[in-house]
């Protein structure tokens, strides 16, 4: 019922578009080339968001967001990563000195996304 009607309408639109495109390419549509050239020469309308937006506020928000992310990263490292690193390198598990453990496990953690 409805889907067959929709498909036939879409098929007709598609056929009409193809026929119009062929006529346009062949130069059979009068004034089409001038219309295309006029549209190509027009400049796009300006973006209203860019006219209203103040770059200073974006810079402030960007700086605050960056500061917040670094603060969150520092808290996560101090509260979770360092205690886990100390426990892994303790005498019970790997028996590594803190310098070796820090260099080795930090390097492994830094390259983990690439692995």
CSV table of C-alpha atoms in Angstrom, one decimal:
chain,number,residue,atom,x,y,z
A,1,UNK,CA,0.0,0.0,0.0
A,2,UNK,CA,1.8,3.1,1.3
A,3,UNK,CA,5.3,1.8,0.9
A,4,UNK,CA,4.7,0.9,-2.8
A,5,UNK,CA,3.3,4.4,-3.4
A,6,UNK,CA,6.3,6.0,-1.7
A,7,UNK,CA,8.7,3.8,-3.7
A,8,UNK,CA,7.0,4.8,-7.0
A,9,UNK,CA,7.2,8.5,-6.0
A,10,UNK,CA,10.9,8.1,-5.1
A,11,UNK,CA,11.5,6.3,-8.4
A,12,UNK,CA,9.8,9.0,-10.4
A,13,UNK,CA,11.8,11.7,-8.6
A,14,UNK,CA,14.9,9.8,-9.2
A,15,UNK,CA,14.1,9.5,-12.9
A,16,UNK,CA,13.1,13.1,-13.2
A,17,UNK,CA,16.4,14.2,-11.5
A,18,UNK,CA,18.5,12.0,-13.9
A,19,UNK,CA,16.6,13.4,-16.9
A,20,UNK,CA,17.1,16.9,-15.7
A,21,UNK,CA,20.8,16.3,-15.0
A,22,UNK,CA,21.3,14.9,-18.5
A,23,UNK,CA,19.5,17.9,-20.0
A,24,UNK,CA,21.6,20.3,-17.9
A,25,UNK,CA,24.8,18.6,-19.0
A,26,UNK,CA,23.7,18.6,-22.7
A,27,UNK,CA,22.8,22.3,-22.5
A,28,UNK,CA,19.2,21.7,-23.3
A,29,UNK,CA,17.8,23.6,-20.3
A,30,UNK,CA,17.7,27.3,-21.3
A,31,UNK,CA,19.5,29.5,-18.8
A,32,UNK,CA,20.8,26.6,-16.6
A,33,UNK,CA,24.4,27.3,-17.2
A,34,UNK,CA,24.0,31.0,-16.3
A,35,UNK,CA,22.1,30.0,-13.2
A,36,UNK,CA,24.9,27.6,-12.1
A,37,UNK,CA,27.6,30.2,-12.8
A,38,UNK,CA,25.6,32.8,-10.8
A,39,UNK,CA,25.3,30.4,-7.8
A,40,UNK,CA,28.9,29.6,-8.0
A,41,UNK,CA,30.0,33.2,-7.8
A,42,UNK,CA,27.8,34.0,-4.8
A,43,UNK,CA,29.5,34.1,-1.4
A,44,UNK,CA,28.0,31.9,1.3
A,45,UNK,CA,26.0,33.7,4.0
A,46,UNK,CA,28.0,34.6,7.1
A,47,UNK,CA,27.7,32.3,10.1
A,48,UNK,CA,25.7,34.0,12.7
A,49,UNK,CA,27.3,32.1,15.6
A,50,UNK,CA,30.7,33.4,14.7
A,51,UNK,CA,29.5,37.0,14.6
A,52,UNK,CA,28.0,36.7,18.1
A,53,UNK,CA,30.6,34.5,19.8
A,54,UNK,CA,33.4,36.3,21.7
A,55,UNK,CA,36.8,34.6,21.3
A,56,UNK,CA,38.0,35.8,24.7
A,57,UNK,CA,35.3,33.8,26.5
A,58,UNK,CA,36.2,30.7,24.5
A,59,UNK,CA,39.9,31.2,25.5
A,60,UNK,CA,38.9,31.5,29.2
A,61,UNK,CA,36.6,28.5,29.1
A,62,UNK,CA,39.3,26.5,27.3
A,63,UNK,CA,41.9,27.4,29.8
A,64,UNK,CA,39.6,26.5,32.7
A,65,UNK,CA,38.7,23.2,31.2
A,66,UNK,CA,42.3,22.4,30.6
A,67,UNK,CA,43.2,23.3,34.2
A,68,UNK,CA,40.4,21.2,35.5
A,69,UNK,CA,41.5,18.2,33.4
A,70,UNK,CA,45.1,18.5,34.6
A,71,UNK,CA,43.9,18.8,38.2
A,72,UNK,CA,41.7,15.7,37.8
A,73,UNK,CA,44.6,13.8,36.3
A,74,UNK,CA,46.8,14.7,39.2
A,75,UNK,CA,44.2,13.6,41.8
A,76,UNK,CA,43.6,10.3,40.0
A,77,UNK,CA,47.4,9.6,39.8
A,78,UNK,CA,48.0,10.5,43.5
A,79,UNK,CA,45.0,8.6,44.8
A,80,UNK,CA,45.0,5.5,42.7
A,81,UNK,CA,48.1,5.1,40.5
A,82,UNK,CA,50.9,5.8,43.0
A,83,UNK,CA,49.5,3.4,45.7
A,84,UNK,CA,49.0,0.7,43.1
A,85,UNK,CA,52.5,1.3,41.8
A,86,UNK,CA,53.9,1.0,45.4
A,87,UNK,CA,52.0,-2.2,46.0
A,88,UNK,CA,53.1,-3.8,42.7
A,89,UNK,CA,56.7,-3.0,43.3
A,90,UNK,CA,56.7,-4.1,47.0
A,91,UNK,CA,58.7,-7.0,48.2
A,92,UNK,CA,55.5,-9.2,48.1
A,93,UNK,CA,55.2,-8.9,44.3
A,94,UNK,CA,57.9,-7.6,42.0
A,95,UNK,CA,60.5,-6.5,44.6
A,96,UNK,CA,61.6,-3.5,42.6
A,97,UNK,CA,63.1,-0.2,43.9
A,98,UNK,CA,60.8,2.8,43.6
A,99,UNK,CA,63.0,4.4,40.9
A,100,UNK,CA,63.0,1.3,38.7
A,101,UNK,CA,59.3,0.7,39.3
A,102,UNK,CA,58.4,4.2,38.5
A,103,UNK,CA,60.4,4.3,35.2
A,104,UNK,CA,59.3,0.8,34.1
A,105,UNK,CA,55.7,0.9,35.0
A,106,UNK,CA,55.2,4.5,33.9
A,107,UNK,CA,56.7,3.7,30.5
A,108,UNK,CA,54.4,0.7,30.2
A,109,UNK,CA,51.4,2.7,31.3
A,110,UNK,CA,52.2,5.5,28.9
A,111,UNK,CA,52.5,3.2,25.9
A,112,UNK,CA,49.5,1.0,26.9
A,113,UNK,CA,47.1,2.8,24.5
A,114,UNK,CA,49.4,2.0,21.6
A,115,UNK,CA,49.6,-1.7,22.5
